[in-house]
Short mmCIF file of C-alpha atoms and ligand atoms in Angstrom, two decimals:
data_model
loop_
_atom_site.label_atom_id
_atom_site.label_comp_id
_atom_site.label_asym_id
_atom_site.label_seq_id
_atom_site.Cartn_x
_atom_site.Cartn_y
_atom_site.Cartn_z
CA MET A 1 39.81 4.35 -1.94
CA THR A 2 37.80 1.30 -0.95
CA THR A 3 39.13 -1.80 -2.68
CA LYS A 4 37.38 -4.46 -0.64
CA LEU A 5 33.82 -4.56 0.64
CA THR A 6 32.21 -7.20 2.85
CA ILE A 7 28.40 -7.19 3.10
CA ILE A 8 25.67 -9.51 4.34
CA ARG A 9 24.81 -11.98 1.57
CA PRO A 10 22.39 -10.18 -0.80
CA ASP A 11 19.10 -11.44 -2.28
CA ASP A 12 17.49 -10.68 -5.65
CA TRP A 13 13.84 -9.65 -5.21
CA HIS A 14 12.94 -9.88 -8.93
CA VAL A 15 14.46 -12.28 -11.45
CA HIS A 16 13.46 -14.30 -14.52
CA LEU A 17 15.08 -17.74 -14.56
CA ARG A 18 12.94 -19.08 -17.45
CA ASP A 19 12.56 -22.87 -17.75
CA GLY A 20 13.82 -26.01 -19.47
CA GLU A 21 17.34 -26.29 -20.85
CA VAL A 22 18.35 -22.72 -19.96
CA LEU A 23 17.67 -23.21 -16.23
CA LYS A 24 21.13 -24.62 -15.54
CA ASP A 25 22.70 -21.41 -16.88
CA THR A 26 20.36 -18.88 -15.25
CA VAL A 27 20.36 -20.70 -11.90
CA ALA A 28 24.18 -20.98 -11.90
CA ASP A 29 24.45 -17.22 -12.36
CA ILE A 30 21.78 -16.19 -9.86
CA SER A 31 22.98 -18.57 -7.15
CA ARG A 32 26.68 -17.58 -7.43
CA TYR A 33 26.31 -15.30 -4.39
CA PHE A 34 22.61 -14.41 -3.98
CA GLY A 35 21.02 -16.16 -1.01
CA ARG A 36 17.43 -16.02 -2.22
CA ALA A 37 15.62 -14.89 -5.35
CA ILE A 38 12.02 -13.94 -6.01
CA VAL A 39 11.39 -15.96 -9.18
CA MET A 40 9.02 -14.40 -11.68
CA PRO A 41 6.18 -16.65 -12.87
CA ASN A 42 5.80 -15.43 -16.49
CA LEU A 43 6.55 -18.80 -18.07
CA VAL A 44 4.54 -20.06 -21.03
CA PRO A 45 2.09 -21.16 -19.69
CA PRO A 46 2.39 -19.07 -16.50
CA VAL A 47 2.71 -20.35 -12.92
CA VAL A 48 -0.84 -19.84 -11.66
CA ASN A 49 -1.23 -22.15 -8.65
CA ALA A 50 0.66 -23.70 -5.75
CA GLU A 51 1.11 -27.03 -7.52
CA GLN A 52 2.78 -25.43 -10.56
CA ALA A 53 4.91 -23.27 -8.28
CA SER A 54 6.08 -26.36 -6.41
CA GLU A 55 6.97 -28.18 -9.64
CA TYR A 56 8.86 -25.14 -10.94
CA HIS A 57 10.66 -24.86 -7.57
CA ALA A 58 11.81 -28.49 -7.92
CA ARG A 59 13.08 -27.89 -11.49
CA ILE A 60 15.10 -24.90 -10.25
CA MET A 61 16.56 -26.72 -7.24
CA ALA A 62 17.56 -29.64 -9.48
CA GLN A 63 19.89 -27.19 -11.29
CA SER A 64 21.21 -25.32 -8.27
CA PRO A 65 24.92 -25.77 -7.65
CA ARG A 66 24.39 -24.40 -4.11
CA GLU A 67 22.03 -26.37 -1.90
CA ASN A 68 21.32 -23.37 0.33
CA PHE A 69 20.18 -21.17 -2.56
CA GLN A 70 16.49 -20.51 -1.98
CA PRO A 71 14.09 -19.71 -4.84
CA LEU A 72 11.04 -17.82 -3.52
CA MET A 73 8.11 -18.66 -5.77
CA VAL A 74 5.47 -16.25 -7.08
CA LEU A 75 1.94 -16.80 -8.40
CA TYR A 76 0.94 -15.18 -11.68
CA LEU A 77 -2.45 -13.47 -11.25
CA THR A 78 -5.02 -13.89 -14.02
CA ASP A 79 -8.67 -12.85 -14.33
CA ASN A 80 -9.49 -16.33 -13.01
CA THR A 81 -7.33 -16.36 -9.87
CA THR A 82 -9.41 -17.00 -6.73
CA ALA A 83 -8.98 -16.25 -3.03
CA GLU A 84 -8.59 -20.04 -2.54
CA ASP A 85 -5.60 -20.04 -4.92
CA ILE A 86 -3.96 -17.44 -2.67
CA ILE A 87 -4.70 -19.33 0.52
CA SER A 88 -3.36 -22.66 -0.78
CA ALA A 89 -0.30 -20.88 -2.20
CA LYS A 90 0.38 -19.36 1.21
CA GLU A 91 -0.10 -22.76 2.87
CA SER A 92 2.39 -24.39 0.46
CA GLY A 93 5.20 -22.52 2.22
CA LEU A 94 6.94 -22.06 -1.16
CA VAL A 95 4.99 -19.09 -2.54
CA TYR A 96 6.02 -15.71 -1.16
CA ALA A 97 4.10 -13.26 -3.37
CA ALA A 98 1.69 -12.88 -6.28
CA LYS A 99 2.37 -10.86 -9.40
CA LEU A 100 0.08 -8.48 -11.24
CA TYR A 101 0.86 -8.17 -14.93
CA PRO A 102 -1.62 -5.92 -16.71
CA ALA A 103 -2.57 -8.03 -19.76
CA GLY A 104 -0.23 -7.20 -22.64
CA ALA A 105 2.13 -4.97 -20.64
CA THR A 106 5.32 -6.99 -21.09
CA THR A 107 6.96 -10.29 -22.10
CA ASN A 108 4.59 -13.27 -21.59
CA SER A 109 1.79 -11.20 -20.06
CA SER A 110 -1.04 -12.20 -22.40
CA SER A 111 -2.71 -14.20 -19.60
CA GLY A 112 -2.43 -11.20 -17.26
CA VAL A 113 -5.17 -9.21 -15.60
CA THR A 114 -7.54 -7.20 -17.84
CA ASP A 115 -9.10 -5.19 -14.99
CA VAL A 116 -8.00 -5.05 -11.36
CA ALA A 117 -11.68 -4.78 -10.41
CA ASN A 118 -11.89 -8.52 -11.22
CA LEU A 119 -9.52 -9.31 -8.35
CA GLU A 120 -11.14 -7.70 -5.30
CA ASP A 121 -11.46 -11.02 -3.44
CA VAL A 122 -7.90 -11.95 -4.35
CA PHE A 123 -6.43 -8.70 -3.03
CA ALA A 124 -8.52 -9.01 0.14
CA ALA A 125 -7.20 -12.56 0.66
CA MET A 126 -3.61 -11.44 0.06
CA GLN A 127 -4.06 -8.63 2.53
CA SER A 128 -5.42 -10.97 5.18
CA VAL A 129 -2.77 -13.72 4.78
CA GLY A 130 0.03 -11.15 4.45
CA MET A 131 1.13 -12.03 0.91
CA PRO A 132 2.85 -9.17 -0.96
CA LEU A 133 1.43 -8.01 -4.29
CA LEU A 134 4.18 -7.43 -6.86
CA ILE A 135 3.25 -5.14 -9.72
CA HIS A 136 4.46 -4.51 -13.25
CA GLY A 137 3.21 -0.93 -13.17
CA GLU A 138 2.37 0.11 -16.71
CA VAL A 139 -0.93 0.76 -18.45
CA THR A 140 -1.37 -0.81 -21.87
CA LYS A 141 -3.78 1.51 -23.68
CA ASP A 142 -2.74 2.22 -27.28
CA ASP A 143 -3.14 5.97 -26.87
CA ILE A 144 -0.79 6.21 -23.86
CA ASP A 145 2.79 6.94 -24.88
CA ILE A 146 5.21 4.18 -23.85
CA PHE A 147 7.34 6.68 -21.89
CA ASP A 148 4.26 7.72 -19.85
CA ARG A 149 2.83 4.29 -19.10
CA GLU A 150 4.34 3.93 -15.62
CA GLN A 151 3.23 7.36 -14.45
CA VAL A 152 -0.32 6.85 -15.80
CA PHE A 153 -0.50 3.46 -14.08
CA ILE A 154 0.48 5.03 -10.77
CA ASP A 155 -2.11 7.78 -11.05
CA THR A 156 -5.03 5.76 -12.40
CA ILE A 157 -4.60 2.24 -10.98
CA LEU A 158 -2.06 2.17 -8.18
CA ARG A 159 -3.18 5.12 -6.06
CA PRO A 160 -6.78 3.83 -5.77
CA LEU A 161 -5.57 0.24 -5.23
CA VAL A 162 -3.28 1.22 -2.36
CA ALA A 163 -6.05 3.38 -0.85
CA ASN A 164 -8.54 0.48 -1.01
CA TYR A 165 -6.16 -2.05 0.57
CA PRO A 166 -4.09 -0.04 3.06
CA MET A 167 -2.69 -3.15 4.80
CA LEU A 168 -1.76 -4.94 1.56
CA LYS A 169 2.00 -5.11 1.05
CA VAL A 170 2.78 -3.80 -2.43
CA VAL A 171 6.07 -3.82 -4.35
CA LEU A 172 6.15 -1.61 -7.43
CA GLU A 173 8.66 -3.58 -9.48
CA HIS A 174 11.54 -2.23 -11.56
CA ILE A 175 10.64 1.45 -11.18
CA THR A 176 11.87 3.80 -13.89
CA THR A 177 10.60 7.31 -13.10
CA LYS A 178 10.90 10.07 -10.53
CA ASN A 179 7.09 9.84 -10.31
CA ALA A 180 7.42 6.27 -9.03
CA VAL A 181 10.15 7.25 -6.55
CA ASP A 182 7.99 10.06 -5.18
CA PHE A 183 4.88 7.87 -5.01
CA VAL A 184 6.70 5.17 -3.04
CA LYS A 185 8.37 7.66 -0.69
CA GLU A 186 5.03 9.29 0.14
CA ALA A 187 3.09 6.03 0.54
CA SER A 188 2.81 4.01 3.75
CA ASP A 189 5.46 1.54 4.89
CA ASN A 190 3.42 -1.19 3.17
CA VAL A 191 4.56 0.15 -0.21
CA ALA A 192 8.09 -0.42 -1.53
CA ALA A 193 9.92 -0.71 -4.85
CA THR A 194 12.66 -2.70 -6.54
CA ILE A 195 15.23 -0.95 -8.71
CA THR A 196 17.24 -2.72 -11.43
CA VAL A 197 20.90 -2.04 -12.02
CA HIS A 198 20.35 -1.24 -15.71
CA HIS A 199 17.92 1.55 -14.81
CA LEU A 200 20.63 2.93 -12.48
CA LEU A 201 23.43 2.65 -15.06
CA TYR A 202 21.61 3.76 -18.19
CA ASN A 203 19.03 6.14 -19.63
CA ARG A 204 17.32 6.22 -23.02
CA ASN A 205 20.27 7.96 -24.69
CA HIS A 206 22.36 4.86 -24.06
CA MET A 207 19.74 2.86 -25.96
CA LEU A 208 19.09 5.26 -28.85
CA VAL A 209 21.98 7.68 -29.52
CA GLY A 210 24.36 6.62 -32.30
CA GLY A 211 22.30 3.55 -33.19
CA ILE A 212 19.66 1.38 -31.56
CA ARG A 213 21.07 -0.96 -28.92
CA PRO A 214 18.59 -3.78 -28.43
CA HIS A 215 20.24 -5.21 -25.31
CA TYR A 216 19.26 -2.08 -23.40
CA PHE A 217 15.61 -2.51 -24.43
CA CYS A 218 13.56 -3.67 -21.48
CA LEU A 219 10.20 -2.81 -19.96
CA PRO A 220 9.42 -0.43 -18.46
CA VAL A 221 11.62 1.23 -21.09
CA LEU A 222 14.64 3.34 -20.04
CA LYS A 223 13.61 6.95 -19.42
CA ARG A 224 15.39 10.32 -19.63
CA ASN A 225 18.43 11.04 -17.45
CA THR A 226 16.51 13.10 -14.87
CA HIS A 227 14.51 9.97 -14.02
CA GLN A 228 17.73 7.93 -13.85
CA ALA A 229 19.10 10.49 -11.37
CA ALA A 230 16.00 10.13 -9.16
CA LEU A 231 16.41 6.33 -9.15
CA ILE A 232 20.08 6.62 -8.19
CA GLU A 233 19.19 9.01 -5.37
CA ALA A 234 16.50 6.61 -4.07
CA ALA A 235 18.67 3.47 -4.24
CA THR A 236 21.65 5.10 -2.51
CA SER A 237 19.61 7.08 0.03
CA GLY A 238 19.44 4.31 2.62
CA SER A 239 15.61 4.43 2.62
CA LYS A 240 14.22 1.03 3.56
CA LYS A 241 11.52 1.36 0.86
CA PHE A 242 13.92 0.62 -2.01
CA PHE A 243 15.70 -2.67 -2.58
CA LEU A 244 17.56 -4.77 -5.10
CA GLY A 245 15.63 -6.52 -7.87
CA THR A 246 17.68 -7.21 -10.98
CA ASP A 247 14.82 -8.00 -13.36
CA SER A 248 17.48 -10.02 -15.13
CA ALA A 249 15.39 -11.16 -18.11
CA PRO A 250 17.32 -13.22 -20.67
CA HIS A 251 16.28 -13.66 -24.27
CA ALA A 252 18.40 -15.51 -26.84
CA GLN A 253 20.63 -13.23 -28.91
CA HIS A 254 18.56 -13.81 -32.08
CA ALA A 255 15.36 -12.81 -30.28
CA LYS A 256 16.89 -9.47 -29.18
CA GLU A 257 18.83 -8.64 -32.36
CA SER A 258 15.77 -8.73 -34.55
CA ALA A 259 13.39 -6.45 -36.46
CA CYS A 260 11.01 -6.92 -33.51
CA GLY A 261 13.32 -7.51 -30.55
CA CYS A 262 12.11 -8.84 -27.19
CA ALA A 263 12.14 -6.70 -24.03
CA GLY A 264 14.54 -7.71 -21.28
CA SER A 265 18.20 -7.26 -20.28
CA TYR A 266 20.46 -9.95 -18.79
CA THR A 267 22.37 -8.89 -15.66
CA ALA A 268 22.43 -12.04 -13.49
CA HIS A 269 26.04 -12.76 -14.49
CA ALA A 270 27.29 -9.69 -12.60
CA ALA A 271 24.46 -8.01 -10.75
CA ILE A 272 25.95 -7.10 -7.38
CA GLU A 273 29.21 -6.12 -9.07
CA LEU A 274 27.35 -3.68 -11.34
CA TYR A 275 25.35 -2.25 -8.43
CA ALA A 276 28.66 -1.75 -6.60
CA GLU A 277 29.90 0.40 -9.48
CA VAL A 278 26.85 2.65 -9.18
CA PHE A 279 27.11 2.98 -5.40
CA GLU A 280 30.86 3.65 -5.61
CA HIS A 281 30.29 6.35 -8.23
CA GLU A 282 27.83 8.02 -5.83
CA ASN A 283 30.27 7.68 -2.94
CA ALA A 284 27.66 5.50 -1.23
CA LEU A 285 29.26 2.06 -0.93
CA ASP A 286 28.26 2.18 2.74
CA LYS A 287 24.59 2.08 1.62
CA LEU A 288 24.92 -0.98 -0.63
CA GLU A 289 24.34 -3.51 2.15
CA ALA A 290 20.98 -2.01 3.19
CA PHE A 291 19.77 -1.88 -0.43
CA ALA A 292 21.02 -5.36 -1.38
CA SER A 293 20.76 -7.40 1.81
CA ILE A 294 18.55 -5.80 4.48
CA ASN A 295 15.64 -3.76 3.07
CA GLY A 296 14.23 -6.63 0.99
CA PRO A 297 13.96 -9.27 3.75
CA THR A 298 12.73 -6.63 6.16
CA PHE A 299 9.85 -5.74 3.84
CA TYR A 300 9.02 -9.41 3.18
CA GLN A 301 9.31 -10.13 6.94
CA LEU A 302 11.97 -12.78 6.32
CA PRO A 303 15.24 -13.24 8.19
CA ILE A 304 18.30 -11.38 6.97
CA ASN A 305 20.95 -13.78 5.64
CA GLU A 306 23.50 -14.84 8.24
CA ASP A 307 26.63 -15.12 6.15
CA LYS A 308 28.57 -12.55 4.15
CA ILE A 309 30.18 -12.02 0.76
CA THR A 310 33.24 -9.99 -0.15
CA LEU A 311 33.61 -7.83 -3.24
CA GLU A 312 37.04 -6.77 -4.45
CA LYS A 313 38.00 -3.98 -6.81
CA VAL A 314 39.36 -6.30 -9.49
CA GLU A 315 38.54 -5.50 -13.10
CA TRP A 316 37.32 -8.46 -15.15
CA PRO A 317 36.18 -8.87 -18.77
CA VAL A 318 32.63 -9.87 -19.72
CA PRO A 319 32.51 -12.22 -22.74
CA ALA A 320 30.60 -11.31 -25.93
CA THR A 321 28.00 -13.97 -25.19
CA LEU A 322 27.13 -16.46 -22.47
CA THR A 323 25.70 -19.95 -22.86
CA PHE A 324 21.91 -19.97 -22.66
CA GLY A 325 20.76 -23.58 -23.08
CA ASN A 326 21.32 -24.40 -26.77
CA ASP A 327 21.50 -20.69 -27.54
CA VAL A 328 23.52 -17.71 -26.34
CA VAL A 329 22.53 -14.55 -24.48
CA VAL A 330 24.31 -11.19 -24.79
CA PRO A 331 24.78 -9.93 -21.22
CA ILE A 332 24.92 -6.30 -20.14
CA ARG A 333 28.58 -5.11 -20.47
CA ALA A 334 29.34 -7.73 -23.14
CA ASN A 335 32.90 -7.17 -24.46
CA GLU A 336 33.54 -4.59 -21.74
CA THR A 337 34.87 -4.80 -18.20
CA ILE A 338 33.36 -4.62 -14.71
CA ALA A 339 35.23 -2.92 -11.88
CA TRP A 340 34.18 -5.13 -8.95
CA GLN A 341 34.20 -8.88 -8.46
CA VAL A 342 32.76 -11.17 -5.81
CA LYS A 343 35.50 -13.30 -4.28
CA ASP A 344 34.73 -17.04 -4.14
N1 NCD B 401 11.58 -6.54 -18.05
C1 NCD B 401 11.46 -6.97 -19.28
O1 NCD B 401 11.69 -6.19 -20.22
N2 NCD B 401 11.09 -8.25 -19.57
C2 NCD B 401 10.67 -9.26 -18.65
C3 NCD B 401 9.28 -9.07 -18.15
C4 NCD B 401 9.12 -7.96 -17.13
O2 NCD B 401 9.72 -7.99 -16.06
O3 NCD B 401 8.35 -7.01 -17.39
C5 NCD B 401 10.80 -10.62 -19.34
O4 NCD B 401 10.23 -11.59 -18.83
O5 NCD B 401 11.48 -10.71 -20.37
ZN1 ZN B 402 7.85 -6.34 -15.50
ZN1 ZN B 403 10.74 -8.73 -14.67
#
């Protein structure tokens, strides 16, 4: 039995650090062992240009306990984003991608894009400067069932988009269905996907059987176990098209445990340790390094980290809550244990 695992330092290709007084807590967790993190721009108001990205970058670095932690900034696309916004973001050297939130699809997406047809110049500019397009892939129409929204997005929006911009690098974020796995596998090498650890560990029964568990509620929502199995197969397959993106998305305990609870699960306190559990369960610990540390930078055409981290099979307890600014957040595995731990 493997009890110790050394891998190249991993990166998180999708995380929400939020802003203000909670930054010290989210940045401490994400920088504990991750080298870099793609930082989602869905603040209120969102990060829509290079100047705002640079200011947000400075606020994050001011809280980073590790000087060599590198936040990779992302622009939030709106109906008003221009090709010039993309070009100056690229020139800033701090912005590594732009994010498409269909308006209304998820937390803080009200300024998102109402119709991708409005962004033809923007996608063309991204394609020509080599800036990846990151996508929250769900349609928002009232008559589309929430469990079908990813699949309908792929068929109606994503397939034509990828066909129209064949050289555009596209990351379908936090995929949740076998349909998404199959789409990404069959697409060109310019199309990849991130997979969260909660979508690998859980399916909708975990959220709904025996009582509703709001800390498992995130978007896209957990699907049935056959989809979970397809995600596990993809993540542990060694395919370079799939890589680690936690989508760690904290909301204060009171905002989750509510009659109308927010979407988002917090995993930044223990992400690589939780992924290690999944890979060990699949007998695929030898594939964890590619998923966590190699496939992401390769897709983004960035260097692979030079140093390493070591995980040990040491069980540790997760507290009931963690400090979240002046509030608390309930992390995934609260009051339970985790089997692996990163050694300092
Ligand atoms: N995943 C979520 O359920 N929530 C994210 C937004 C997102 O990534 O869609 C958040 O910002 O809270
Ligand atoms: Zn999302
Ligand atoms: Zn997210």
